[in-house]
mmCIF file of C-alpha atoms in Angstrom:
data_model
loop_
_atom_site.group_PDB
_atom_site.id
_atom_site.type_symbol
_atom_site.label_atom_id
_atom_site.label_comp_id
_atom_site.label_asym_id
_atom_site.label_seq_id
_atom_site.Cartn_x
_atom_site.Cartn_y
_atom_site.Cartn_z
ATOM 1 C CA UNK C 14 1.849 -10.051 -18.832
ATOM 2 C CA UNK C 15 5.579 -10.638 -18.921
ATOM 3 C CA UNK C 16 5.005 -13.857 -21.055
ATOM 4 C CA UNK C 17 3.252 -11.853 -23.932
ATOM 5 C CA UNK C 18 5.525 -8.770 -23.433
ATOM 6 C CA UNK C 19 8.838 -9.617 -21.889
ATOM 7 C CA UNK C 20 10.604 -7.198 -19.655
ATOM 8 C CA UNK C 21 14.249 -6.018 -20.405
ATOM 9 C CA UNK C 22 16.737 -8.510 -19.612
ATOM 10 C CA UNK C 23 18.079 -6.869 -16.418
ATOM 11 C CA UNK C 24 14.360 -6.910 -15.045
ATOM 12 C CA UNK C 25 14.119 -10.461 -15.872
ATOM 13 C CA UNK C 26 17.564 -11.115 -14.038
ATOM 14 C CA UNK C 27 16.150 -9.449 -11.271
ATOM 15 C CA UNK C 28 12.967 -11.566 -11.158
ATOM 16 C CA UNK C 29 14.859 -14.496 -11.324
ATOM 17 C CA UNK C 30 17.155 -13.529 -8.625
ATOM 18 C CA UNK C 31 14.130 -12.794 -6.522
ATOM 19 C CA UNK C 32 12.490 -16.192 -7.239
ATOM 20 C CA UNK C 33 15.899 -17.903 -6.367
ATOM 21 C CA UNK C 34 16.117 -16.036 -3.127
ATOM 22 C CA UNK C 35 12.941 -16.696 -1.999
ATOM 23 C CA UNK C 36 13.076 -20.325 -2.819
ATOM 24 C CA UNK C 37 16.684 -20.944 -1.337
ATOM 25 C CA UNK C 38 16.083 -19.091 1.830
ATOM 26 C CA UNK C 39 13.544 -19.362 4.805
ATOM 27 C CA UNK C 40 11.954 -16.071 3.869
ATOM 28 C CA UNK C 41 8.814 -14.796 2.240
ATOM 29 C CA UNK C 42 7.456 -11.529 1.117
ATOM 30 C CA UNK C 43 4.852 -9.700 3.414
ATOM 31 C CA UNK C 44 1.251 -10.147 2.762
ATOM 32 C CA UNK C 45 0.084 -7.716 0.017
ATOM 33 C CA UNK C 46 -2.790 -7.430 -2.459
ATOM 34 C CA UNK C 47 -1.781 -7.446 -6.242
ATOM 35 C CA UNK C 48 -2.803 -4.215 -7.705
ATOM 36 C CA UNK C 49 -2.605 -2.893 -11.233
ATOM 37 C CA UNK C 50 -0.786 0.265 -10.876
ATOM 38 C CA UNK C 51 -2.392 1.944 -13.907
ATOM 39 C CA UNK C 52 -5.865 1.108 -12.878
ATOM 40 C CA UNK C 53 -5.195 2.317 -9.240
ATOM 41 C CA UNK C 54 -3.740 5.544 -10.508
ATOM 42 C CA UNK C 55 -6.695 6.171 -12.953
ATOM 43 C CA UNK C 56 -9.175 5.544 -10.135
ATOM 44 C CA UNK C 57 -7.132 7.814 -7.739
ATOM 45 C CA UNK C 58 -6.895 10.688 -10.320
ATOM 46 C CA UNK C 59 -10.646 10.438 -11.098
ATOM 47 C CA UNK C 60 -11.454 10.361 -7.284
ATOM 48 C CA UNK C 61 -13.339 6.924 -7.944
ATOM 49 C CA UNK C 62 -11.650 5.023 -5.054
ATOM 50 C CA UNK C 63 -13.716 2.925 -2.657
ATOM 51 C CA UNK C 64 -13.041 1.957 0.840
ATOM 52 C CA UNK C 65 -11.871 -1.584 -0.387
ATOM 53 C CA UNK C 66 -9.267 -0.091 -2.726
ATOM 54 C CA UNK C 67 -7.901 2.316 0.207
ATOM 55 C CA UNK C 68 -7.702 -0.715 2.378
ATOM 56 C CA UNK C 69 -5.865 -2.656 -0.223
ATOM 57 C CA UNK C 70 -3.495 0.197 -0.541
ATOM 58 C CA UNK C 71 -3.036 0.602 3.161
ATOM 59 C CA UNK C 72 -2.250 -3.101 3.475
ATOM 60 C CA UNK C 73 0.351 -2.978 0.601
ATOM 61 C CA UNK C 74 1.876 0.126 2.209
ATOM 62 C CA UNK C 75 2.187 -1.586 5.686
ATOM 63 C CA UNK C 76 3.797 -4.501 3.828
ATOM 64 C CA UNK C 77 6.266 -2.037 1.955
ATOM 65 C CA UNK C 78 7.104 -0.278 5.092
ATOM 66 C CA UNK C 79 7.770 -3.570 7.022
ATOM 67 C CA UNK C 80 10.229 -4.862 4.319
ATOM 68 C CA UNK C 81 11.996 -1.536 3.813
ATOM 69 C CA UNK C 82 12.549 -1.309 7.732
ATOM 70 C CA UNK C 83 14.321 -4.745 7.733
ATOM 71 C CA UNK C 84 16.784 -3.726 5.130
ATOM 72 C CA UNK C 85 20.163 -2.221 6.017
ATOM 73 C CA UNK C 86 21.132 1.288 5.341
ATOM 74 C CA UNK C 87 23.491 0.079 2.619
ATOM 75 C CA UNK C 88 20.567 -0.922 0.636
ATOM 76 C CA UNK C 89 18.345 1.993 1.487
ATOM 77 C CA UNK C 90 21.014 4.413 0.497
ATOM 78 C CA UNK C 91 22.295 2.585 -2.622
ATOM 79 C CA UNK C 92 21.681 4.087 -6.220
ATOM 80 C CA UNK C 93 22.770 1.035 -8.161
ATOM 81 C CA UNK C 94 21.198 -2.072 -6.817
ATOM 82 C CA UNK C 95 23.161 -4.536 -9.028
ATOM 83 C CA UNK C 96 26.388 -3.579 -7.102
ATOM 84 C CA UNK C 97 24.655 -3.752 -3.859
ATOM 85 C CA UNK C 98 23.160 -7.256 -4.606
ATOM 86 C CA UNK C 99 26.672 -8.556 -5.343
ATOM 87 C CA UNK C 100 27.552 -7.006 -2.039
ATOM 88 C CA UNK C 101 24.789 -8.732 -0.153
ATOM 89 C CA UNK C 102 25.256 -12.166 -1.908
ATOM 90 C CA UNK C 103 29.114 -11.936 -1.038
ATOM 91 C CA UNK C 104 28.723 -10.974 2.686
ATOM 92 C CA UNK C 105 25.625 -13.137 3.569
ATOM 93 C CA UNK C 106 24.128 -10.326 5.247
ATOM 94 C CA UNK C 107 20.451 -9.661 6.052
ATOM 95 C CA UNK C 108 18.258 -11.583 3.585
ATOM 96 C CA UNK C 109 15.918 -8.759 3.414
ATOM 97 C CA UNK C 110 18.676 -6.497 1.743
ATOM 98 C CA UNK C 111 18.749 -8.967 -1.090
ATOM 99 C CA UNK C 112 14.809 -9.007 -1.407
ATOM 100 C CA UNK C 113 14.701 -5.266 -1.302
ATOM 101 C CA UNK C 114 17.740 -4.754 -3.753
ATOM 102 C CA UNK C 115 15.938 -7.181 -6.058
ATOM 103 C CA UNK C 116 12.317 -5.866 -5.721
ATOM 104 C CA UNK C 117 13.146 -2.004 -6.194
ATOM 105 C CA UNK C 118 14.310 -2.172 -9.621
ATOM 106 C CA UNK C 119 11.197 -4.412 -10.568
ATOM 107 C CA UNK C 120 8.976 -1.925 -8.789
ATOM 108 C CA UNK C 121 10.573 1.051 -10.680
ATOM 109 C CA UNK C 122 10.271 -0.742 -14.049
ATOM 110 C CA UNK C 123 6.585 -1.654 -13.411
ATOM 111 C CA UNK C 124 5.537 1.612 -11.897
ATOM 112 C CA UNK C 125 7.535 3.774 -14.146
ATOM 113 C CA UNK C 126 8.898 5.604 -11.031
ATOM 114 C CA UNK C 127 12.529 5.706 -9.812
ATOM 115 C CA UNK C 128 12.252 6.831 -6.181
ATOM 116 C CA UNK C 129 15.140 6.340 -3.878
ATOM 117 C CA UNK C 130 14.215 3.896 -1.084
ATOM 118 C CA UNK C 131 14.360 6.526 1.784
ATOM 119 C CA UNK C 132 12.151 8.829 -0.115
ATOM 120 C CA UNK C 133 9.858 5.899 -0.953
ATOM 121 C CA UNK C 134 9.677 5.304 2.863
ATOM 122 C CA UNK C 135 8.814 8.875 3.855
ATOM 123 C CA UNK C 136 6.054 9.058 0.937
ATOM 124 C CA UNK C 137 4.753 5.893 1.948
ATOM 125 C CA UNK C 138 4.278 6.854 5.466
ATOM 126 C CA UNK C 139 2.774 10.123 4.413
ATOM 127 C CA UNK C 140 0.269 8.355 2.151
ATOM 128 C CA UNK C 141 -0.521 5.911 5.039
ATOM 129 C CA UNK C 142 -1.067 8.671 7.504
ATOM 130 C CA UNK C 143 -3.497 10.557 5.002
ATOM 131 C CA UNK C 144 -5.405 6.989 4.406
ATOM 132 C CA UNK C 145 -5.629 6.511 8.120
ATOM 133 C CA UNK C 146 -7.089 9.922 8.849
ATOM 134 C CA UNK C 147 -9.660 9.473 6.190
ATOM 135 C CA UNK C 148 -10.936 5.993 6.493
ATOM 136 C CA UNK C 149 -12.165 4.173 9.470
ATOM 137 C CA UNK C 150 -10.202 1.352 10.757
ATOM 138 C CA UNK C 151 -11.691 -2.127 10.152
ATOM 139 C CA UNK C 152 -14.419 -3.043 12.988
ATOM 140 C CA UNK C 153 -15.077 0.727 13.818
ATOM 141 C CA UNK C 154 -18.439 0.995 15.124
ATOM 142 C CA UNK C 155 -20.140 4.105 13.635
ATOM 143 C CA UNK C 156 -23.825 4.406 15.009
ATOM 144 C CA UNK C 157 -26.760 5.233 12.770
ATOM 145 C CA UNK C 158 -28.409 8.670 12.936
ATOM 146 C CA UNK C 159 -31.547 8.944 14.938
ATOM 147 C CA UNK C 160 -34.404 11.662 14.909
ATOM 148 C CA UNK C 161 -34.572 13.235 18.325
ATOM 149 C CA UNK C 162 -38.084 14.169 17.975
ATOM 150 C CA UNK C 163 -38.901 10.405 16.878
ATOM 151 C CA UNK C 164 -40.811 11.722 13.789
ATOM 152 C CA UNK C 165 -38.882 9.745 11.631
ATOM 153 C CA UNK C 166 -38.403 5.835 12.243
ATOM 154 C CA UNK C 167 -34.926 4.538 13.034
ATOM 155 C CA UNK C 168 -35.184 2.063 10.135
ATOM 156 C CA UNK C 169 -35.255 4.991 7.714
ATOM 157 C CA UNK C 170 -31.596 5.950 8.769
ATOM 158 C CA UNK C 171 -30.642 2.410 9.002
ATOM 159 C CA UNK C 172 -31.293 1.508 5.509
ATOM 160 C CA UNK C 173 -30.158 4.861 3.815
ATOM 161 C CA UNK C 174 -26.825 4.894 6.014
ATOM 162 C CA UNK C 175 -25.827 1.352 5.967
ATOM 163 C CA UNK C 176 -23.399 1.522 3.014
ATOM 164 C CA UNK C 177 -21.688 4.531 4.607
ATOM 165 C CA UNK C 178 -21.336 3.357 8.328
ATOM 166 C CA UNK C 179 -17.802 2.256 9.328
ATOM 167 C CA UNK C 180 -16.242 3.626 6.131
ATOM 168 C CA UNK C 181 -15.083 7.168 7.013
ATOM 169 C CA UNK C 182 -13.148 8.255 9.898
ATOM 170 C CA UNK C 183 -15.576 10.242 12.018
ATOM 171 C CA UNK C 184 -12.934 12.536 13.457
ATOM 172 C CA UNK C 185 -11.762 13.642 9.955
ATOM 173 C CA UNK C 186 -12.111 17.440 9.752
ATOM 174 C CA UNK C 187 -14.468 17.359 6.902
ATOM 175 C CA UNK C 188 -16.847 15.088 8.458
ATOM 176 C CA UNK C 189 -16.742 16.940 11.757
ATOM 177 C CA UNK C 190 -17.567 20.087 9.862
ATOM 178 C CA UNK C 191 -20.491 18.519 8.030
ATOM 179 C CA UNK C 192 -22.123 17.448 11.624
ATOM 180 C CA UNK C 193 -21.940 21.034 13.108
#
C-alpha cells in the first residue's frame, strides 16, 4: 500500500528505524495476524464479525499487550516518541523500548487514532476481557442438544448445531438467559 501511496516522511523514518532495529538485534515482533483496520472497523460497526475475526483480534491484542508490558515506563509515558527513541538508542536500554517507540507512531498513522500507550493497554485489556467473555476458547467442548423424550433424532441437532458449537461462551449471560 505504501508503495503506491507513500506515508509522510516521519512515518517512513519510523518504519526504516523499525526494520533496522529488527535486523540488527536479536528480537522479533510477537505473533500477530495482519488485519485491515478499516475492514475490521466496518465489520464491527455492522455487527458482522465471525468467530475467526474475533480470534484474530484476540491474538493481536495478546501480542500487543505482551510487547507493551516489556517496554519501560519511560516509553509508556512518552508523548513525543522521536525524543524517546534517541534516548533509548543512546542508552542501549531494553530493545522493546525502541520497538514500541517506533511502532506506536506507525500505528497511530495507520489507525488514525493517537492513544497514549498506557490508555491503549487499558482499553486493550478491556476489549480482550469482553471477547473472552463472549467467545469460547479454542478446544472448548460444547455438547449438542438432545431431545429428552427421544422423539427427535440426535442427528437432527448435530446437523443444525454443528456450526455453532464451540463458538460462543456458554457461560455468557445472554446464552444462559436463552436456555432458561
